[in-house]
Coordinates of C-alpha atoms and ligand atoms in Angstrom, one line a residue:
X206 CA -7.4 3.8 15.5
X207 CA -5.1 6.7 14.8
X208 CA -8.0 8.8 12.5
X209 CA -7.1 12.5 12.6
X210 CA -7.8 15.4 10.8
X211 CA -5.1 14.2 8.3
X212 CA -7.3 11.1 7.4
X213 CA -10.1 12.7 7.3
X214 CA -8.5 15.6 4.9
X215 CA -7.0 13.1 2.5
X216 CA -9.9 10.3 2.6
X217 CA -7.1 7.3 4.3
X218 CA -7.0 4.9 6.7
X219 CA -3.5 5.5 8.2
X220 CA -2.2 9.0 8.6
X221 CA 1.5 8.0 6.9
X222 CA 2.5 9.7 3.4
X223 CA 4.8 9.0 1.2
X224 CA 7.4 11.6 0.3
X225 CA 7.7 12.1 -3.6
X226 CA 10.9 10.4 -4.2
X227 CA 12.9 11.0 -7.0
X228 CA 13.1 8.5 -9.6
X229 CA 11.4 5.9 -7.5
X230 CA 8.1 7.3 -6.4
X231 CA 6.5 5.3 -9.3
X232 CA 2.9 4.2 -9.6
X233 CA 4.4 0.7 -7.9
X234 CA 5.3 2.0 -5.0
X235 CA 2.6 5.0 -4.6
X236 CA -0.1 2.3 -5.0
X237 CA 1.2 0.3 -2.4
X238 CA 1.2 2.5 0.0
X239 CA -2.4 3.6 -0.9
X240 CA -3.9 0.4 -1.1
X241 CA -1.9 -0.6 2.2
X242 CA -4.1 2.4 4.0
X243 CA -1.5 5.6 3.4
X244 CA -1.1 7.9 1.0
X245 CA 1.5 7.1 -1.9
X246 CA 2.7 10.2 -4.2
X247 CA 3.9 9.8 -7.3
X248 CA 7.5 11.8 -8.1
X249 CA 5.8 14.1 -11.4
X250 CA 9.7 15.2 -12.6
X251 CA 10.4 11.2 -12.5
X252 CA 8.9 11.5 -15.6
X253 CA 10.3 13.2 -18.4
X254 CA 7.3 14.7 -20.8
X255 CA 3.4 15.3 -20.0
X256 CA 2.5 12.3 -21.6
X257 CA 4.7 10.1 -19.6
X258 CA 3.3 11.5 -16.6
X259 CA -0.7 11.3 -17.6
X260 CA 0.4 7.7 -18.3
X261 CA 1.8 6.9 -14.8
X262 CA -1.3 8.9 -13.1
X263 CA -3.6 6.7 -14.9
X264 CA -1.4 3.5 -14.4
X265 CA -1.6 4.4 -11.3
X266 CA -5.7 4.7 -10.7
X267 CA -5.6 1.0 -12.5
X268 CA -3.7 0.0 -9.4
X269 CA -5.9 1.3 -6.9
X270 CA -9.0 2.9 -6.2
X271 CA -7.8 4.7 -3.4
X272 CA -6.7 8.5 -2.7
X273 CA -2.9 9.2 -4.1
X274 CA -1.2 12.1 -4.7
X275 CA 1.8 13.5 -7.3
X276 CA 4.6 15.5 -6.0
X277 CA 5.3 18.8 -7.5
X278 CA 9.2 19.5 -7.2
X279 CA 9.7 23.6 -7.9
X280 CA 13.2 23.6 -6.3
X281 CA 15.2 25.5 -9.2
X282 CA 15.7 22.5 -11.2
X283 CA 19.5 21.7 -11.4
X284 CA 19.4 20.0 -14.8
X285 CA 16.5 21.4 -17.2
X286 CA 14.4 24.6 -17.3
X287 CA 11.3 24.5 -15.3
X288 CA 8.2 22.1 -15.4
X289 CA 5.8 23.7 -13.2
X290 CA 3.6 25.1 -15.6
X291 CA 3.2 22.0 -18.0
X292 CA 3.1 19.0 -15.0
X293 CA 0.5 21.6 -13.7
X294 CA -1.6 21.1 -16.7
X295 CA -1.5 17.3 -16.2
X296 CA -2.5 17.6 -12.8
X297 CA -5.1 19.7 -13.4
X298 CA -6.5 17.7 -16.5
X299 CA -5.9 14.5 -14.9
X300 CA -8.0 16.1 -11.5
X301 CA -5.4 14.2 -8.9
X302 CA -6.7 13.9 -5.2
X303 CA -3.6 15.7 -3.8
X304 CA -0.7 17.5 -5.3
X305 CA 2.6 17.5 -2.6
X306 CA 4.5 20.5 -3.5
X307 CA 8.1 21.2 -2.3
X308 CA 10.9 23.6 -2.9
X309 CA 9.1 26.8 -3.4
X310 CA 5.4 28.9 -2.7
X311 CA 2.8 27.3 -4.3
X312 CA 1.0 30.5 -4.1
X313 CA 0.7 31.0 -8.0
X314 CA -0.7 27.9 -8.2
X315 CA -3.6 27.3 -5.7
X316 CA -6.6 28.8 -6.8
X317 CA -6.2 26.6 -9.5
X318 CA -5.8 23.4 -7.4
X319 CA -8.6 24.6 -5.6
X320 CA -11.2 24.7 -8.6
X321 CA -10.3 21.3 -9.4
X322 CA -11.0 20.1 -6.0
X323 CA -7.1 19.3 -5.4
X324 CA -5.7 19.3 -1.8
X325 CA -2.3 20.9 -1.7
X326 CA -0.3 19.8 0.9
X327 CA 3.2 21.9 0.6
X328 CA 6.4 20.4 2.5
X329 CA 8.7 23.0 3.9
X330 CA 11.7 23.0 6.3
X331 CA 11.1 25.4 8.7
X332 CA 8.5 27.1 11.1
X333 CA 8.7 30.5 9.1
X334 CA 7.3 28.3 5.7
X335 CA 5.0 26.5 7.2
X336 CA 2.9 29.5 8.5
X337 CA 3.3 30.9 4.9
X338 CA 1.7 27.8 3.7
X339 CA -1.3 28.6 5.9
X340 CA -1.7 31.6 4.8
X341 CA -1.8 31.5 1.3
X342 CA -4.5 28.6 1.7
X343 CA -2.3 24.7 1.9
X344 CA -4.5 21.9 3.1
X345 CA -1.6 21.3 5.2
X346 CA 2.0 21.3 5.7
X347 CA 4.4 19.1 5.8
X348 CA 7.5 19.7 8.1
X349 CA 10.8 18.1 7.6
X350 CA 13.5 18.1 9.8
X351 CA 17.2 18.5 9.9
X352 CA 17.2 14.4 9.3
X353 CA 15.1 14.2 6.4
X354 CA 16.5 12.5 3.3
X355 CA 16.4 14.8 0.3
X356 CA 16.2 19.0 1.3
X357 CA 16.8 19.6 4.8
X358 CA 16.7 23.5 4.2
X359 CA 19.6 25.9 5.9
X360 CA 18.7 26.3 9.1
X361 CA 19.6 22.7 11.0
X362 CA 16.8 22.4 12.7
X363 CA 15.7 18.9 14.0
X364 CA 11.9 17.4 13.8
X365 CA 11.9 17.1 17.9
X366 CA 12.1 20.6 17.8
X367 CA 10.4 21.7 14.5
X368 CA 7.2 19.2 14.7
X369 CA 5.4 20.9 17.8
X370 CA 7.0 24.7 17.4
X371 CA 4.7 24.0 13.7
X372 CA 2.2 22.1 16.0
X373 CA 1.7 25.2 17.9
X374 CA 0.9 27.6 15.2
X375 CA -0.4 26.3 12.5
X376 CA -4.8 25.7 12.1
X377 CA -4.3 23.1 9.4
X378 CA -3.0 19.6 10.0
X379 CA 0.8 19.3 10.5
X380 CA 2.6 16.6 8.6
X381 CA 6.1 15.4 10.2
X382 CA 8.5 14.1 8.3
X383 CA 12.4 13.8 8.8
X384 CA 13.7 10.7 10.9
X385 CA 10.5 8.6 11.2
X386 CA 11.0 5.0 10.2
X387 CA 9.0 3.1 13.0
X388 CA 6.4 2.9 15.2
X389 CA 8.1 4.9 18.0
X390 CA 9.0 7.6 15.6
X391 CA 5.4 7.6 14.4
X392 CA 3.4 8.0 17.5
X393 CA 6.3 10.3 18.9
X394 CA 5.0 12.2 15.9
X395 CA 1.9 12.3 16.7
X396 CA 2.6 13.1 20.4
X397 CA 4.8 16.2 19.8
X398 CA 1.6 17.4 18.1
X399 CA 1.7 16.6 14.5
X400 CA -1.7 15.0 12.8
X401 CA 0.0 12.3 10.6
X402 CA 3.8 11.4 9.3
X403 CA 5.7 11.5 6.0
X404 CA 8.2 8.9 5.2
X405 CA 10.9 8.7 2.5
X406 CA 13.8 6.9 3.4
X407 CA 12.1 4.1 5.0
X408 CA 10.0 3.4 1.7
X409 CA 13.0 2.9 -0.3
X410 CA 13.8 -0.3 1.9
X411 CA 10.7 -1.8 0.7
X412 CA 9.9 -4.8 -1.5
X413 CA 7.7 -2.3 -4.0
X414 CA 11.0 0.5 -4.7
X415 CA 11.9 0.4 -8.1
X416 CA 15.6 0.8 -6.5
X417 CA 18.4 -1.3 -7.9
X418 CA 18.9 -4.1 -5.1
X419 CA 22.0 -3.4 -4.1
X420 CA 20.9 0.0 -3.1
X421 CA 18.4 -1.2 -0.9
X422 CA 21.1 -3.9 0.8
X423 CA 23.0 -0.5 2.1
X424 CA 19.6 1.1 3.1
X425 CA 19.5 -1.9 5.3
X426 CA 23.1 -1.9 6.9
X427 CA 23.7 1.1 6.7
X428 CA 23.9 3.1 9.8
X429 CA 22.9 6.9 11.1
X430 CA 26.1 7.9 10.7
X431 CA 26.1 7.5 7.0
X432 CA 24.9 10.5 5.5
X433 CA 25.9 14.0 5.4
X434 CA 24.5 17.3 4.1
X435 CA 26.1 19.1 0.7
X436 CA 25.1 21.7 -1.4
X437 CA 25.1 24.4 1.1
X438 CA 26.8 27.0 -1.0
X439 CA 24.4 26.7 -3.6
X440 CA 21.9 27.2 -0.6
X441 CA 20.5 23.9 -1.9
X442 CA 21.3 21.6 1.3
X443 CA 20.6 18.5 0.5
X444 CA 20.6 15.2 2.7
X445 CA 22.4 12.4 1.2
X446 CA 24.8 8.9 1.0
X447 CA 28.0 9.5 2.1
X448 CA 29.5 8.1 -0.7
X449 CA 32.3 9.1 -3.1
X450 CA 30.3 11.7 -5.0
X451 CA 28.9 13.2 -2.2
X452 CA 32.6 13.7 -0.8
X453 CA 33.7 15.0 -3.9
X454 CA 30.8 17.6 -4.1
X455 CA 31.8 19.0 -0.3
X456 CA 35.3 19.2 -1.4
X457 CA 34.7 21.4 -4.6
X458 CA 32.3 23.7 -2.5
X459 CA 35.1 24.1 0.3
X460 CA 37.3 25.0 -2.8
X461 CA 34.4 27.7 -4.4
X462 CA 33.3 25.5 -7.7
X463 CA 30.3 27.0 -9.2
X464 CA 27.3 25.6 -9.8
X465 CA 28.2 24.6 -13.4
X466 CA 31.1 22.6 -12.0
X467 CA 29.3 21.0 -9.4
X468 CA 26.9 19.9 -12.1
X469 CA 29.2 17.6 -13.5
X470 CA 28.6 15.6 -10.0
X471 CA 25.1 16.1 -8.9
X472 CA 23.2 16.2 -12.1
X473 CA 20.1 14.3 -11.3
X474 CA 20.6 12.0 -14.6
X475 CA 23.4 10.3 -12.5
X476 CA 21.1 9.7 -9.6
X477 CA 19.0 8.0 -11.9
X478 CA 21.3 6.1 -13.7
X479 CA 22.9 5.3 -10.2
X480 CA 19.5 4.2 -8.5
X481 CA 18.5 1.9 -11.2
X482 CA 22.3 0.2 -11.6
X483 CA 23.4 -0.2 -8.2
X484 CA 26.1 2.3 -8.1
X485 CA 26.9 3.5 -4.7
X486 CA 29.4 5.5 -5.5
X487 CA 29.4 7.6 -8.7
X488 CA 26.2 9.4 -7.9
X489 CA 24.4 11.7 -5.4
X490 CA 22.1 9.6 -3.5
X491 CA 19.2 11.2 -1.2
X492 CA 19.3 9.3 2.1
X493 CA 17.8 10.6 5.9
X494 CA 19.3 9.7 9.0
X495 CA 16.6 7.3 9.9
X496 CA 18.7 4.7 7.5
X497 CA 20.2 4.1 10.4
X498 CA 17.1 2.6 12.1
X499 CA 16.1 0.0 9.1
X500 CA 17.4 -3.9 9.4
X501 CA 15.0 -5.2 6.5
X502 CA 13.5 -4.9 3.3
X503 CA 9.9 -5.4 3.4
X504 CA 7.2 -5.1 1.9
X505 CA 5.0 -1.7 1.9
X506 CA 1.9 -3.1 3.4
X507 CA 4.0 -4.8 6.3
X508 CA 5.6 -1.3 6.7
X509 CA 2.8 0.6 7.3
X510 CA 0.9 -2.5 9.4
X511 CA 4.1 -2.5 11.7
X512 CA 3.8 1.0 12.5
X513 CA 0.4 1.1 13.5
X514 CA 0.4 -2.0 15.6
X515 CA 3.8 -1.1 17.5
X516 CA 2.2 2.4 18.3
X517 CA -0.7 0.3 19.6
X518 CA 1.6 -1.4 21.8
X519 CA 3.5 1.4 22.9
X520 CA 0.6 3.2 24.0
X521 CA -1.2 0.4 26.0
X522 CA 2.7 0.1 27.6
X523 CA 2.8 3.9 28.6
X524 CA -1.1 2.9 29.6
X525 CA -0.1 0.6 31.9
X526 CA 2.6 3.1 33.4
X527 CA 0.2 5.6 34.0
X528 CA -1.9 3.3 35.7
X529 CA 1.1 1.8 37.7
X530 CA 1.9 5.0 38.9
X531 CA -2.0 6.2 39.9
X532 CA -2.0 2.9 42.3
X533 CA 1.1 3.3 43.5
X534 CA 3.5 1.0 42.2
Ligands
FMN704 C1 15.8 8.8 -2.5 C2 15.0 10.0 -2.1 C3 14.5 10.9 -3.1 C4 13.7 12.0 -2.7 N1 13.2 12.8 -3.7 C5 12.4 13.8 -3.4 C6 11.7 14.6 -4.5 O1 11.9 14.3 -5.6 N2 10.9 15.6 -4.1 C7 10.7 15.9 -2.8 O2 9.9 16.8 -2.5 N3 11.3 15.2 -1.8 C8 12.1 14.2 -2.1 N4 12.7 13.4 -1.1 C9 12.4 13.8 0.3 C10 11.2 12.9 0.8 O3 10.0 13.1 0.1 C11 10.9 13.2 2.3 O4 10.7 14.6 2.5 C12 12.1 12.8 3.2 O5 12.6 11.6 2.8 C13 11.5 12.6 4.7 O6 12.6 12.3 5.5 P1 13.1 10.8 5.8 O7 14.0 10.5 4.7 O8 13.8 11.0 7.1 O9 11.9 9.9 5.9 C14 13.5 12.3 -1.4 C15 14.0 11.5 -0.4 C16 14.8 10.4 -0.7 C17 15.3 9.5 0.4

């Protein structure tokens, strides 16, 4: 049920990924989601040094046997100089099954995947990207919509509408990603043509998250209202928790602060500190819309088994409306 050119690309069960989340995309969530049937994705600039990182990637193949892959960050890093080159290296060396990449072209670094064997999956935020991707030779694309948690991109456009324009053009297997947290959102995926989804937000209300409890109590009561986007002048959008710092941020942009001066508010240290605290407030938080749609932490394996067993459902409900409707009912 539900095998696709996505599953049989990456080697899963399930086609559902796991966004690379900041600071939390650790081996103990990544592995969860790999040995419940996805694919977890280990966050590589979680980790501050190479020998950090080659320590979580083999933590990581103690924990399970199956595929997993490490996300590659190249958005201009806000904080320190640039790590593509040397969490390359590791990745290479270490021969991962599949390297995420986000933020930039991977182009300058896919032959080299390639020798190694290394899918390359790169996540972009709009249709023009995504077909870039394809050319320069991605796996597949992940598309994120206007809801996503995290980078949104500029253009505002939401997954309804991004997921089959992609769908349409693309060869290689679509990804969607950006307001899926269900079973509905996950075959609606897969009916507006896309060939697996991504989740994020969803996986940070799980039992697994490294995530200070009392953020994961306002993942769960939280509502779809609750996030907004900064970081537009710094052409940078960025999904997040409406929360004091994210306020703060907007306010300073409306007012022209630079990006030095918004550093002292979005540094990603903060988000670190603030994730494994609890602090709602003093830090920029990535969130999605799709918050709004969770009611429970669970765990990652219950996650992914709801999903594929509502779709089931669903579909043998829009079945049995088909069928209704052929005799006449
Ligand atoms: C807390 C959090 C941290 C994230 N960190 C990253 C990251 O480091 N790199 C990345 O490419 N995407 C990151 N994302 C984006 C996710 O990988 C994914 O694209 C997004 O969450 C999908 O949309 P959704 O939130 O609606 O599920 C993050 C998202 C969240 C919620």
């Amino acid at each position: 049920m539900f095998e696709t050119r996505l599953t049989k690309l990456l080697g899963i069960k399930y086609p559902i990924i796991q966004g690379g989340l900041q600071w939390l995309a650790t081996a103990q969530l990544a592995s969860a989601v790999s040995e419940a049937g996805g694919l977890g994705i280990i966050s590589s600039l979680s980790f501050p040094d190479r020998n950090s990182l080659r320590k979580e990637i083999r933590r990581m193949r103690e924990m399970t046997k199956k595929p997993f892959g490490v996300n590659l960050s190249m958005l201009p890093e806000l904080t320190k100089g640039d790590r593509t080159e040397e969490i390359l290296e590791i990745l290479l060396d270490e021969k991962v099954p599949v390297v995420e990449t986000s933020g930039r072209s991977p182009e300058p670094l896919i032959q080299k995947l390639k020798s190694e064997g290394i899918k390359l999956i790169h996540k972009v935020p709009s249709a023009r990207f995504a077909k870039k991707a394809e050319s320069i030779g991605a796996d597949a694309v992940t598309i994120v919509g206007f809801e996503c948690g995290g980078h949104p991109g500029m253009d505002d456009v939401t997954s309804l509408v991004l997921i089959p324009s992609v769908a349409n053009s693309l060869h290689i297997p679509v990804i969607a990603g950006g307001g899926i947290a269900d079973a509905r959102g996950f075959l609606a995926a897969l009916a507006l043509g896309a060939d697996g989804v991504l989740m994020g937000t969803r996986f940070v209300a799980t039992q697994e998250c490294p995530a200070h409890p009392k953020i994961k109590e306002w993942f769960v009561k939280a509502r779809e209202t609750d996030t907004m986007v900064i970081q537009r002048s710094i052409r940078n959008a960025a999904r997040v928790i409406k929360n004091k710092a994210a306020e703060k941020t907007l306010s300073m942009e409306e007012k022209g602060a630079s990006l030095e001066e918004l550093l002292t508010v979005i540094s990603g240290q903060m988000g670190q500190k603030a994730l494994s605290e609890g602090d709602l407030e003093g830090a920029i938080i990535a969130c999605g819309q799709c918050v709004g749609l969770i009611h429970e932490i669970k765990s990652v394996k219950e996650v992914i088994e709801e999903i594929i067993q509502g779709a089931q459902s669903i579909l043998e409900k829009l079945d049995g409306m088909v069928k209704e409707k052929d005799q006449g009912v």
